[in-house]
Amino acid sequence: MYKPFTSIDEQVRLLASRGVITDRDTPLLLAREGYYSVVNGYKDPFLDQEQTRMAGDDRYIPGTTFKDLHALFLFDRDLRFLCFRTLTTAEALLRTACAYCFTQSHPDEPNAYLNPHNLDERNANPRDLEYVLNELGRIVEHSRRSPGHGGKAYLYHCAMQHDGEIPLWVLVNDMTMGQLTSLFRVMTQEDRASVARYFEGLYGASHTGEIRIPPRKLDIIYRRIKDFRNICAHDDRLYCAKPYNLNNSFFQLVQDLRIVTVKQRYLEFLQQTESLMMRVKKEIPSQAAAIISAMGVNGLGEFRDYMDQVRKS
């Protein structure tokens, strides 16, 4: 076997043999959270890289305790919970904006989103276009499935009461984040611009200044939101995540969310994130700087300067 089974007691002894200080709570925490999730997921800041290289397996910085690893694990979990709540409101906004702007452009055509001529046939990636048409068509097809047979009640109601017509503002509620971002990407340039203006208006409603949001920038923002939302939804490691490229740090995501979140809620999100970072400095002082750096932040000072900037905007 690649990794033979080890009992909880054996896991504790393995940690101790590699330089991790354990205590009487360690077995219970391992039983509750799992060795792989805590140790394999959060060991990196605590490893002695030179000793690890020489030994051929993990060796920890002297003084590292299992509680240190568990504290980082809990910090990241709380960061995911906090982030996911904000990401879902950003996702809901894109659903609303796309449905409103597209329907405004095609008010009289039933299920206009299934007509490729209403999308950007000339400029859109053909695979994206095919994907969107297939996925939306599949949702419409399944809408005639009753709730008693696995269907969605709100889709079934529309399909039965309106001869198969399902307005986009209803349909988007059954779309995944990937389907939604793909829909935005294949909308016509005029409709994408309309969605961008929708976001600009909402930003101006809660900030003192106006902002210009090109559709291309909105697309980049929501691709990143999709990636980080999936990380949060699947309980993956968040604080140091950089999906696809190094520019996709947590702090870059934080700055993106400023554009798509009501200012007051965004400030609350920043304050709660700051509190979590301060908790790391208190509970894991020796590794705090490296952990915060992995988030894409050059220290708490930079993060607080950014918060001040947001307050004045």
PDB file of N, CA and C in Angstrom, residues 226-287:
ATOM      1  N   LYS A 226     -15.136  32.408  -8.716  1.00  0.00           N
ATOM      2  CA  LYS A 226     -15.543  31.011  -8.933  1.00  0.00           C
ATOM      3  C   LYS A 226     -14.496  30.050  -8.369  1.00  0.00           C
ATOM      4  N   ASP A 227     -13.226  30.317  -8.659  1.00  0.00           N
ATOM      5  CA  ASP A 227     -12.162  29.430  -8.186  1.00  0.00           C
ATOM      6  C   ASP A 227     -12.125  29.366  -6.664  1.00  0.00           C
ATOM      7  N   PHE A 228     -12.192  30.536  -6.018  1.00  0.00           N
ATOM      8  CA  PHE A 228     -12.107  30.562  -4.562  1.00  0.00           C
ATOM      9  C   PHE A 228     -13.394  30.053  -3.916  1.00  0.00           C
ATOM     10  N   ARG A 229     -14.518  30.264  -4.565  1.00  0.00           N
ATOM     11  CA  ARG A 229     -15.769  29.721  -4.038  1.00  0.00           C
ATOM     12  C   ARG A 229     -15.701  28.197  -4.004  1.00  0.00           C
ATOM     13  N   ASN A 230     -15.142  27.605  -5.056  1.00  0.00           N
ATOM     14  CA  ASN A 230     -15.022  26.150  -5.096  1.00  0.00           C
ATOM     15  C   ASN A 230     -14.077  25.653  -4.005  1.00  0.00           C
ATOM     16  N   ILE A 231     -13.025  26.395  -3.739  1.00  0.00           N
ATOM     17  CA  ILE A 231     -12.107  26.031  -2.648  1.00  0.00           C
ATOM     18  C   ILE A 231     -12.860  26.011  -1.324  1.00  0.00           C
ATOM     19  N   CYS A 232     -13.647  27.048  -1.089  1.00  0.00           N
ATOM     20  CA  CYS A 232     -14.406  27.128   0.166  1.00  0.00           C
ATOM     21  C   CYS A 232     -15.469  26.029   0.241  1.00  0.00           C
ATOM     22  N   ALA A 233     -16.172  25.809  -0.866  1.00  0.00           N
ATOM     23  CA  ALA A 233     -17.255  24.830  -0.871  1.00  0.00           C
ATOM     24  C   ALA A 233     -16.744  23.412  -0.662  1.00  0.00           C
ATOM     25  N   HIS A 234     -15.524  23.128  -1.127  1.00  0.00           N
ATOM     26  CA  HIS A 234     -14.970  21.782  -1.025  1.00  0.00           C
ATOM     27  C   HIS A 234     -14.024  21.622   0.167  1.00  0.00           C
ATOM     28  N   ASP A 235     -14.000  22.635   1.032  1.00  0.00           N
ATOM     29  CA  ASP A 235     -13.244  22.550   2.278  1.00  0.00           C
ATOM     30  C   ASP A 235     -11.753  22.363   2.028  1.00  0.00           C
ATOM     31  N   ASP A 236     -11.243  22.997   0.969  1.00  0.00           N
ATOM     32  CA  ASP A 236      -9.822  22.938   0.659  1.00  0.00           C
ATOM     33  C   ASP A 236      -9.077  24.060   1.378  1.00  0.00           C
ATOM     34  N   ARG A 237      -7.767  23.992   1.341  1.00  0.00           N
ATOM     35  CA  ARG A 237      -6.940  25.006   2.004  1.00  0.00           C
ATOM     36  C   ARG A 237      -7.079  26.341   1.285  1.00  0.00           C
ATOM     37  N   LEU A 238      -7.367  27.397   2.032  1.00  0.00           N
ATOM     38  CA  LEU A 238      -7.684  28.697   1.446  1.00  0.00           C
ATOM     39  C   LEU A 238      -6.570  29.722   1.610  1.00  0.00           C
ATOM     40  N   TYR A 239      -5.998  29.840   2.804  1.00  0.00           N
ATOM     41  CA  TYR A 239      -5.177  31.012   3.113  1.00  0.00           C
ATOM     42  C   TYR A 239      -4.025  31.201   2.132  1.00  0.00           C
ATOM     43  N   CYS A 240      -3.445  30.105   1.639  1.00  0.00           N
ATOM     44  CA  CYS A 240      -2.295  30.199   0.735  1.00  0.00           C
ATOM     45  C   CYS A 240      -2.640  29.774  -0.684  1.00  0.00           C
ATOM     46  N   ALA A 241      -3.917  29.631  -0.986  1.00  0.00           N
ATOM     47  CA  ALA A 241      -4.329  29.150  -2.309  1.00  0.00           C
ATOM     48  C   ALA A 241      -3.983  30.166  -3.393  1.00  0.00           C
ATOM     49  N   LYS A 242      -3.531  29.642  -4.509  1.00  0.00           N
ATOM     50  CA  LYS A 242      -3.255  30.466  -5.693  1.00  0.00           C
ATOM     51  C   LYS A 242      -3.699  29.683  -6.918  1.00  0.00           C
ATOM     52  N   PRO A 243      -4.993  29.545  -7.111  1.00  0.00           N
ATOM     53  CA  PRO A 243      -5.474  28.716  -8.219  1.00  0.00           C
ATOM     54  C   PRO A 243      -5.036  29.255  -9.569  1.00  0.00           C
ATOM     55  N   TYR A 244      -4.408  28.402 -10.335  1.00  0.00           N
ATOM     56  CA  TYR A 244      -3.996  28.649 -11.724  1.00  0.00           C
ATOM     57  C   TYR A 244      -2.786  29.565 -11.885  1.00  0.00           C
ATOM     58  N   ASN A 245      -2.665  30.623 -11.111  1.00  0.00           N
ATOM     59  CA  ASN A 245      -1.460  31.448 -11.247  1.00  0.00           C
ATOM     60  C   ASN A 245      -1.216  32.231  -9.969  1.00  0.00           C
ATOM     61  N   LEU A 246      -0.015  32.767  -9.842  1.00  0.00           N
ATOM     62  CA  LEU A 246       0.412  33.392  -8.586  1.00  0.00           C
ATOM     63  C   LEU A 246      -0.328  34.683  -8.279  1.00  0.00           C
ATOM     64  N   ASN A 247      -1.004  35.270  -9.260  1.00  0.00           N
ATOM     65  CA  ASN A 247      -1.745  36.511  -9.010  1.00  0.00           C
ATOM     66  C   ASN A 247      -3.064  36.258  -8.289  1.00  0.00           C
ATOM     67  N   ASN A 248      -3.467  35.001  -8.172  1.00  0.00           N
ATOM     68  CA  ASN A 248      -4.754  34.675  -7.570  1.00  0.00           C
ATOM     69  C   ASN A 248      -4.648  34.448  -6.070  1.00  0.00           C
ATOM     70  N   SER A 249      -3.972  35.331  -5.378  1.00  0.00           N
ATOM     71  CA  SER A 249      -3.839  35.188  -3.927  1.00  0.00           C
ATOM     72  C   SER A 249      -5.143  35.546  -3.229  1.00  0.00           C
ATOM     73  N   PHE A 250      -5.216  35.176  -1.966  1.00  0.00           N
ATOM     74  CA  PHE A 250      -6.398  35.522  -1.167  1.00  0.00           C
ATOM     75  C   PHE A 250      -6.595  37.039  -1.132  1.00  0.00           C
ATOM     76  N   PHE A 251      -5.518  37.792  -0.976  1.00  0.00           N
ATOM     77  CA  PHE A 251      -5.651  39.246  -0.889  1.00  0.00           C
ATOM     78  C   PHE A 251      -6.134  39.838  -2.210  1.00  0.00           C
ATOM     79  N   GLN A 252      -5.761  39.245  -3.340  1.00  0.00           N
ATOM     80  CA  GLN A 252      -6.293  39.707  -4.618  1.00  0.00           C
ATOM     81  C   GLN A 252      -7.796  39.474  -4.682  1.00  0.00           C
ATOM     82  N   LEU A 253      -8.234  38.333  -4.178  1.00  0.00           N
ATOM     83  CA  LEU A 253      -9.668  38.072  -4.097  1.00  0.00           C
ATOM     84  C   LEU A 253     -10.357  39.116  -3.227  1.00  0.00           C
ATOM     85  N   VAL A 254      -9.754  39.423  -2.083  1.00  0.00           N
ATOM     86  CA  VAL A 254     -10.312  40.430  -1.175  1.00  0.00           C
ATOM     87  C   VAL A 254     -10.523  41.751  -1.914  1.00  0.00           C
ATOM     88  N   GLN A 255      -9.548  42.161  -2.698  1.00  0.00           N
ATOM     89  CA  GLN A 255      -9.665  43.418  -3.431  1.00  0.00           C
ATOM     90  C   GLN A 255     -10.734  43.339  -4.526  1.00  0.00           C
ATOM     91  N   ASP A 256     -10.884  42.184  -5.138  1.00  0.00           N
ATOM     92  CA  ASP A 256     -11.953  41.995  -6.125  1.00  0.00           C
ATOM     93  C   ASP A 256     -13.328  42.178  -5.482  1.00  0.00           C
ATOM     94  N   LEU A 257     -13.484  41.632  -4.294  1.00  0.00           N
ATOM     95  CA  LEU A 257     -14.793  41.656  -3.642  1.00  0.00           C
ATOM     96  C   LEU A 257     -15.250  43.078  -3.327  1.00  0.00           C
ATOM     97  N   ARG A 258     -14.326  43.983  -3.249  1.00  0.00           N
ATOM     98  CA  ARG A 258     -14.683  45.388  -3.022  1.00  0.00           C
ATOM     99  C   ARG A 258     -15.619  45.913  -4.112  1.00  0.00           C
ATOM    100  N   ILE A 259     -15.416  45.462  -5.325  1.00  0.00           N
ATOM    101  CA  ILE A 259     -16.171  45.973  -6.475  1.00  0.00           C
ATOM    102  C   ILE A 259     -17.579  45.400  -6.524  1.00  0.00           C
ATOM    103  N   VAL A 260     -17.788  44.235  -5.906  1.00  0.00           N
ATOM    104  CA  VAL A 260     -19.070  43.545  -6.071  1.00  0.00           C
ATOM    105  C   VAL A 260     -19.816  43.371  -4.753  1.00  0.00           C
ATOM    106  N   THR A 261     -19.406  44.102  -3.715  1.00  0.00           N
ATOM    107  CA  THR A 261     -20.027  43.970  -2.399  1.00  0.00           C
ATOM    108  C   THR A 261     -20.432  45.341  -1.872  1.00  0.00           C
ATOM    109  N   VAL A 262     -21.575  45.406  -1.218  1.00  0.00           N
ATOM    110  CA  VAL A 262     -22.015  46.642  -0.579  1.00  0.00           C
ATOM    111  C   VAL A 262     -20.938  47.104   0.408  1.00  0.00           C
ATOM    112  N   LYS A 263     -20.644  48.390   0.403  1.00  0.00           N
ATOM    113  CA  LYS A 263     -19.505  48.897   1.165  1.00  0.00           C
ATOM    114  C   LYS A 263     -19.558  48.503   2.639  1.00  0.00           C
ATOM    115  N   GLN A 264     -20.685  48.669   3.303  1.00  0.00           N
ATOM    116  CA  GLN A 264     -20.758  48.384   4.727  1.00  0.00           C
ATOM    117  C   GLN A 264     -20.493  46.910   5.006  1.00  0.00           C
ATOM    118  N   ARG A 265     -21.060  46.052   4.195  1.00  0.00           N
ATOM    119  CA  ARG A 265     -20.817  44.619   4.384  1.00  0.00           C
ATOM    120  C   ARG A 265     -19.360  44.281   4.076  1.00  0.00           C
ATOM    121  N   TYR A 266     -18.798  44.965   3.107  1.00  0.00           N
ATOM    122  CA  TYR A 266     -17.412  44.716   2.749  1.00  0.00           C
ATOM    123  C   TYR A 266     -16.479  45.121   3.885  1.00  0.00           C
ATOM    124  N   LEU A 267     -16.765  46.260   4.507  1.00  0.00           N
ATOM    125  CA  LEU A 267     -15.951  46.691   5.649  1.00  0.00           C
ATOM    126  C   LEU A 267     -16.062  45.704   6.807  1.00  0.00           C
ATOM    127  N   GLU A 268     -17.246  45.168   7.026  1.00  0.00           N
ATOM    128  CA  GLU A 268     -17.412  44.150   8.066  1.00  0.00           C
ATOM    129  C   GLU A 268     -16.580  42.914   7.736  1.00  0.00           C
ATOM    130  N   PHE A 269     -16.564  42.529   6.478  1.00  0.00           N
ATOM    131  CA  PHE A 269     -15.762  41.392   6.034  1.00  0.00           C
ATOM    132  C   PHE A 269     -14.273  41.655   6.281  1.00  0.00           C
ATOM    133  N   LEU A 270     -13.812  42.854   5.965  1.00  0.00           N
ATOM    134  CA  LEU A 270     -12.413  43.209   6.194  1.00  0.00           C
ATOM    135  C   LEU A 270     -12.070  43.183   7.680  1.00  0.00           C
ATOM    136  N   GLN A 271     -12.953  43.727   8.500  1.00  0.00           N
ATOM    137  CA  GLN A 271     -12.698  43.762   9.938  1.00  0.00           C
ATOM    138  C   GLN A 271     -12.624  42.351  10.523  1.00  0.00           C
ATOM    139  N   GLN A 272     -13.493  41.477  10.049  1.00  0.00           N
ATOM    140  CA  GLN A 272     -13.483  40.101  10.541  1.00  0.00           C
ATOM    141  C   GLN A 272     -12.236  39.354  10.055  1.00  0.00           C
ATOM    142  N   THR A 273     -11.802  39.663   8.828  1.00  0.00           N
ATOM    143  CA  THR A 273     -10.569  39.063   8.319  1.00  0.00           C
ATOM    144  C   THR A 273      -9.371  39.543   9.136  1.00  0.00           C
ATOM    145  N   GLU A 274      -9.348  40.839   9.459  1.00  0.00           N
ATOM    146  CA  GLU A 274      -8.274  41.384  10.283  1.00  0.00           C
ATOM    147  C   GLU A 274      -8.241  40.689  11.641  1.00  0.00           C
ATOM    148  N   SER A 275      -9.406  40.445  12.218  1.00  0.00           N
ATOM    149  CA  SER A 275      -9.460  39.778  13.524  1.00  0.00           C
ATOM    150  C   SER A 275      -8.868  38.376  13.452  1.00  0.00           C
ATOM    151  N   LEU A 276      -9.125  37.673  12.372  1.00  0.00           N
ATOM    152  CA  LEU A 276      -8.550  36.339  12.207  1.00  0.00           C
ATOM    153  C   LEU A 276      -7.034  36.411  12.071  1.00  0.00           C
ATOM    154  N   MET A 277      -6.547  37.400  11.344  1.00  0.00           N
ATOM    155  CA  MET A 277      -5.105  37.570  11.191  1.00  0.00           C
ATOM    156  C   MET A 277      -4.450  37.910  12.532  1.00  0.00           C
ATOM    157  N   MET A 278      -5.109  38.723  13.323  1.00  0.00           N
ATOM    158  CA  MET A 278      -4.593  39.055  14.658  1.00  0.00           C
ATOM    159  C   MET A 278      -4.576  37.806  15.545  1.00  0.00           C
ATOM    160  N   ARG A 279      -5.551  36.933  15.361  1.00  0.00           N
ATOM    161  CA  ARG A 279      -5.583  35.691  16.134  1.00  0.00           C
ATOM    162  C   ARG A 279      -4.374  34.817  15.803  1.00  0.00           C
ATOM    163  N   VAL A 280      -4.014  34.781  14.524  1.00  0.00           N
ATOM    164  CA  VAL A 280      -2.834  34.022  14.109  1.00  0.00           C
ATOM    165  C   VAL A 280      -1.580  34.585  14.768  1.00  0.00           C
ATOM    166  N   LYS A 281      -1.463  35.915  14.801  1.00  0.00           N
ATOM    167  CA  LYS A 281      -0.286  36.536  15.420  1.00  0.00           C
ATOM    168  C   LYS A 281      -0.204  36.195  16.902  1.00  0.00           C
ATOM    169  N   LYS A 282      -1.347  36.052  17.544  1.00  0.00           N
ATOM    170  CA  LYS A 282      -1.363  35.741  18.970  1.00  0.00           C
ATOM    171  C   LYS A 282      -1.082  34.257  19.220  1.00  0.00           C
ATOM    172  N   GLU A 283      -1.697  33.377  18.421  1.00  0.00           N
ATOM    173  CA  GLU A 283      -1.626  31.945  18.693  1.00  0.00           C
ATOM    174  C   GLU A 283      -0.395  31.279  18.088  1.00  0.00           C
ATOM    175  N   ILE A 284       0.086  31.803  16.952  1.00  0.00           N
ATOM    176  CA  ILE A 284       1.245  31.197  16.274  1.00  0.00           C
ATOM    177  C   ILE A 284       2.227  32.311  15.926  1.00  0.00           C
ATOM    178  N   PRO A 285       2.779  32.997  16.896  1.00  0.00           N
ATOM    179  CA  PRO A 285       3.585  34.194  16.616  1.00  0.00           C
ATOM    180  C   PRO A 285       4.803  33.944  15.735  1.00  0.00           C
ATOM    181  N   SER A 286       5.438  32.780  15.893  1.00  0.00           N
ATOM    182  CA  SER A 286       6.663  32.528  15.132  1.00  0.00           C
ATOM    183  C   SER A 286       6.400  32.355  13.641  1.00  0.00           C
ATOM    184  N   GLN A 287       5.229  31.831  13.284  1.00  0.00           N
ATOM    185  CA  GLN A 287       4.910  31.582  11.874  1.00  0.00           C
ATOM    186  C   GLN A 287       3.925  32.598  11.293  1.00  0.00           C
TER     187      GLN A 287
END
